[in-house]
Coordinates of C-alpha atoms in Angstrom, one line a residue:
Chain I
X1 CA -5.8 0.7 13.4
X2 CA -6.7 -3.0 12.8
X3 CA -5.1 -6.0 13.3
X4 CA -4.9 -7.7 9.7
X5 CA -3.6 -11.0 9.4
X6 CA -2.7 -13.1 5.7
X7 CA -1.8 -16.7 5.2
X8 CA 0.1 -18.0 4.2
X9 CA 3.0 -15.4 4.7
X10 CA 5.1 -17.4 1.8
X11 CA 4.8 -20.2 -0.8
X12 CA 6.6 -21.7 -3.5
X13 CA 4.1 -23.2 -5.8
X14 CA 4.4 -25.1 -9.2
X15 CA 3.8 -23.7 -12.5
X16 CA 0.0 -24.3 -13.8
X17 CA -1.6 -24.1 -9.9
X18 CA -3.5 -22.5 -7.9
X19 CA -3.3 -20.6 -4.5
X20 CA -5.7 -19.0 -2.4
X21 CA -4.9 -16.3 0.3
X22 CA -6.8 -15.1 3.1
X23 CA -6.8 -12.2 4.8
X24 CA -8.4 -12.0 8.6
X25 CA -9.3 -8.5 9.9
X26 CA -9.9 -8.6 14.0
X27 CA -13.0 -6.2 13.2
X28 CA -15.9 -5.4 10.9
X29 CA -14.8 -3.7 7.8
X30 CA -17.2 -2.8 4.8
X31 CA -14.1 -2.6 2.3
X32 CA -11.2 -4.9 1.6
X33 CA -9.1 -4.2 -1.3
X34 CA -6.6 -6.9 -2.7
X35 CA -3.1 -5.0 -4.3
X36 CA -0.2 -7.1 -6.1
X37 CA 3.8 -6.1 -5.7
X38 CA 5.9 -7.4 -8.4
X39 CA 9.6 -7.6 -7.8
X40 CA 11.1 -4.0 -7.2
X41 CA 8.2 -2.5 -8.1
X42 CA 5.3 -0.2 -6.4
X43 CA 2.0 -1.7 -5.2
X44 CA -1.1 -2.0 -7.9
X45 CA -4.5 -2.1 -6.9
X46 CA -6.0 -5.6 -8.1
X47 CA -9.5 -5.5 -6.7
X48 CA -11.7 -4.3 -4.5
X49 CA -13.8 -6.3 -2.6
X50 CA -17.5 -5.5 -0.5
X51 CA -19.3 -7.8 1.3
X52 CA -22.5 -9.3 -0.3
X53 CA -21.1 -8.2 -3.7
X54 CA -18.9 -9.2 -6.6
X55 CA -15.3 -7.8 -6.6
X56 CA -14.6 -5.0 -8.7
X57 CA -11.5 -5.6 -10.7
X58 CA -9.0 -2.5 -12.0
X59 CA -8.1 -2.7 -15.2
X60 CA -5.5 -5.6 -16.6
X61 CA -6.7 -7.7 -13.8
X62 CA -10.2 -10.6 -14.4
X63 CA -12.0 -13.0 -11.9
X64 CA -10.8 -16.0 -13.6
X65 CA -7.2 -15.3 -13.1
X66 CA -8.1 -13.4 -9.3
X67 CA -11.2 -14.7 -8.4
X68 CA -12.2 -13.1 -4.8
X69 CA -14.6 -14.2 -1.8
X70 CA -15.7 -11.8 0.8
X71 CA -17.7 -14.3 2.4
X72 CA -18.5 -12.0 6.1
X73 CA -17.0 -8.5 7.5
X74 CA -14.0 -9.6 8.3
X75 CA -12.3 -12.3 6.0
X76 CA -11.9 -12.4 2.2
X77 CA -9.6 -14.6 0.3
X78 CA -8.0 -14.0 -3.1
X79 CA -7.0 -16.7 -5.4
X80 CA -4.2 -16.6 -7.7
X81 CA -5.3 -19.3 -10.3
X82 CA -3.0 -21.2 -13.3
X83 CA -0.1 -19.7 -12.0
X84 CA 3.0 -18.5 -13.7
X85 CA 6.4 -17.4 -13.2
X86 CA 4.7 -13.8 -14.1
X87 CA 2.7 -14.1 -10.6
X88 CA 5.4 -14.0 -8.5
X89 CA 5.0 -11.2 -6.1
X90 CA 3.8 -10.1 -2.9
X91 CA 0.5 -10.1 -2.7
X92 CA -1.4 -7.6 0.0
X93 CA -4.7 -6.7 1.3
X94 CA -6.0 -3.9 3.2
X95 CA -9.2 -2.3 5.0
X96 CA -10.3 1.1 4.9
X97 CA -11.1 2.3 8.3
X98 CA -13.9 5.3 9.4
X99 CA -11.9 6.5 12.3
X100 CA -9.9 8.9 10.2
X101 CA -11.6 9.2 7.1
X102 CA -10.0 6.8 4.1
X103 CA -7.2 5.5 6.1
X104 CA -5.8 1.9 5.0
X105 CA -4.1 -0.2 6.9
X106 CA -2.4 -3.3 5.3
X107 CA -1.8 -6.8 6.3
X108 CA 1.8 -8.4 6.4
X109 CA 1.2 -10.1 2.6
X110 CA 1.9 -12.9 0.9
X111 CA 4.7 -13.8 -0.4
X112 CA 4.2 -15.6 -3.8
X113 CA 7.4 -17.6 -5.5
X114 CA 6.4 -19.6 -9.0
X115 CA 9.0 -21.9 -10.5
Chain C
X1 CA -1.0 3.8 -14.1
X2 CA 1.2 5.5 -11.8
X3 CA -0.3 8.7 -10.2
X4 CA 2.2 9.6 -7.5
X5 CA 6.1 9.9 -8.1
X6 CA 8.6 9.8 -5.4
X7 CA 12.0 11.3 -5.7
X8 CA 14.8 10.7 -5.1
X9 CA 14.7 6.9 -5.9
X10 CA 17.3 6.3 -3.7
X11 CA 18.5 8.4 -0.6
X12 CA 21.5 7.6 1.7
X13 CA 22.3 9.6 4.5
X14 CA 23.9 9.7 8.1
X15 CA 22.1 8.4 11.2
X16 CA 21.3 11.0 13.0
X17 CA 20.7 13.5 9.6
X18 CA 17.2 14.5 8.7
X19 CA 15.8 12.9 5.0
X20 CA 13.7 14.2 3.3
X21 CA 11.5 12.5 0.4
X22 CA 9.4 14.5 -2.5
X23 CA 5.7 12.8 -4.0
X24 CA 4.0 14.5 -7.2
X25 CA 0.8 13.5 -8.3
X26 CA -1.4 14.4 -11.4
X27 CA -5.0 14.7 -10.7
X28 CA -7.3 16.2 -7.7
X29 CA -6.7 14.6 -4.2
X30 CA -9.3 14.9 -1.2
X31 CA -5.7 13.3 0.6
X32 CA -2.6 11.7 0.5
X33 CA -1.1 9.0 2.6
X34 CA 2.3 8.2 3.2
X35 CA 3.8 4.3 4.2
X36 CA 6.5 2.5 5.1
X37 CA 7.6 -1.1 3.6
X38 CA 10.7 -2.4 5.4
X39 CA 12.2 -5.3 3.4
X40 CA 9.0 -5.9 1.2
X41 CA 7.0 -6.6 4.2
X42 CA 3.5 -5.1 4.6
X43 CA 3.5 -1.4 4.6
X44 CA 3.3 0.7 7.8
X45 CA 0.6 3.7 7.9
X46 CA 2.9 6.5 8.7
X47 CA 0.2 9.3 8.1
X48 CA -2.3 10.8 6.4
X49 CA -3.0 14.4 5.2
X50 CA -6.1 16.1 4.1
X51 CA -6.4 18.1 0.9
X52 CA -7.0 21.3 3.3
X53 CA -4.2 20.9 5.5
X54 CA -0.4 22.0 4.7
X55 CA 1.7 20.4 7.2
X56 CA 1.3 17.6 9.6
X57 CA 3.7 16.1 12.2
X58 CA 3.7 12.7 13.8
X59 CA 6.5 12.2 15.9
X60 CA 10.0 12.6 13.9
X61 CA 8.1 12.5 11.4
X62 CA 6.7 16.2 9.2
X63 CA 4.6 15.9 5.9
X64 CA 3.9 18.7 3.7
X65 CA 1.0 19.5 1.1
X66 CA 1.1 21.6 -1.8
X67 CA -2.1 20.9 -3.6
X68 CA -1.2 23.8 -5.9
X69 CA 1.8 22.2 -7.0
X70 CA 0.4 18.4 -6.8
X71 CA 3.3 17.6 -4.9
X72 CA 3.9 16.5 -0.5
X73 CA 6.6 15.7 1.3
X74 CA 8.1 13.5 3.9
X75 CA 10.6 14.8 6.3
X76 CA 11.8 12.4 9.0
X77 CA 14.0 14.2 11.3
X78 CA 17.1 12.8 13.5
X79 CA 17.2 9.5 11.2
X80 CA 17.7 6.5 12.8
X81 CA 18.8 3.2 11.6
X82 CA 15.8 2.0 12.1
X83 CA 14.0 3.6 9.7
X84 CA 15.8 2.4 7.0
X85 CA 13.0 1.1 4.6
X86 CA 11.6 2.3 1.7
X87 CA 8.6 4.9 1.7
X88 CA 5.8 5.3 -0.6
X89 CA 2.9 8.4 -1.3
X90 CA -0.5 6.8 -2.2
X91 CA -3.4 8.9 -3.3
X92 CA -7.2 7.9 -3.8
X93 CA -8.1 6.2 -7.0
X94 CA -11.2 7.7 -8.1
X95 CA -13.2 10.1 -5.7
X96 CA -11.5 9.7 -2.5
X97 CA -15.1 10.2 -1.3
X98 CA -14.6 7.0 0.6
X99 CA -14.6 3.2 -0.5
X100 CA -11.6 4.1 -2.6
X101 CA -8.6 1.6 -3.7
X102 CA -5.2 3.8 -3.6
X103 CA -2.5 4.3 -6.2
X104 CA 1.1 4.3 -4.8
X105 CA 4.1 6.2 -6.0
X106 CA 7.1 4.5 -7.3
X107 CA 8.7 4.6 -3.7
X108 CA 12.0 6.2 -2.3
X109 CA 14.3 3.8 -0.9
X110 CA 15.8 5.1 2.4
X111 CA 19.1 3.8 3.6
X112 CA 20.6 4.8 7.1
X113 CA 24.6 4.6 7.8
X114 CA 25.5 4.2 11.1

């Protein structure tokens, strides 16, 4: 597996701003993928995102509200913008890895309180 | 949309009793994964099963596929209280055929009594 790290690991932000998370990976990775957890509930894929290239958003999710970088092979960040109480959740990414094939491996997440 | 379901929703058993947890899914699979999430933490990769295997162990742990029946499961064996957590199924979004984001079940929360 890979060591994935997120920061922050928690925030409380205000209504109305903006937060960006990043996610490190301690190796090259073609494939990151960005999933939200709302309260209670399962994880939902938000985006997945490949180096060199835009994201590629699932449906009920846009880059203005999630815009995502994937700036090099190892780091993306994904930015939760005009935020509202709706947001609140944990927010998680992973990597696919080729050692056994389509096995993902997630970081710690984020965990994302709006007031 | 959801493409796995996990039952039962809830289980509660005895340390040292075995648990087992059931995943359906609706479409074609080339695998199916299963995690751990203790206390809404990040999720733990317990293991991963191929669409033409039908049983896998890792440790305490046993998985079942029944690709007829679109359904696995998740036996842990000689429970510990430690393992108390909730469990979810994912299975590939699209092709599977690599470079593919994962749809989860609704997850089976697991609770251990000493």
């Amino acid at each position: 597996s890979a060591v994935i790290s997120q920061k922050p690991s928690r925030d409380i932000c205000q209504r109305g701003t903006s937060l960006t998370i990043q996610c490190q990976v301690d190796s090259q990775v073609t494939m990151m993928f960005w999933y939200r957890q709302q309260p209670g509930q399962s994880l939902t894929l938000i985006a997945t995102a490949n180096q060199g290239s835009e994201a590629t958003y699932e449906s009920g999710f846009v880059i203005d509200k999630f815009p995502i970088s994937r700036p090099n092979l190892t780091f993306s960040t994904l930015t939760v913008s005009n935020m509202s109480p709706e947001d609140s959740s944990i927010y998680l990414c992973s990597v696919e890895l080729g050692r056994v094939y389509n096995e993902q491996f997630f970081g710690p997440g984020t965990r994302l309180t709006v007031l | 949309s959801q493409q796995g379901e996990e039952d039962p929703q809830a289980l509660s058993i005895q340390e040292g009793e075995n648990a087992t947890m059931n995943c359906s899914y609706k479409t074609s699979i080339n695998n199916l994964q299963w995690y751990r999430q203790n206390s809404g933490r990040g999720l733990v990769h317990l293991i991963l099963i191929r669409s033409n295997e039908r049983e896998k162990h890792s440790g305490r742990l046993r998985v079942t596929l029944d690709t007829s029946k679109k359904s696995s499961s998740l036996l842990i064996t000689a429970s510990r209280a430690a393992d108390t957590a909730s469990y979810f199924c994912a299975t590939p979004m699209y092709s599977g055929g690599g470079a593919d984001g994962l749809t989860f079940g609704k997850g089976t929360h697991l609770i251990i009594q000493p």
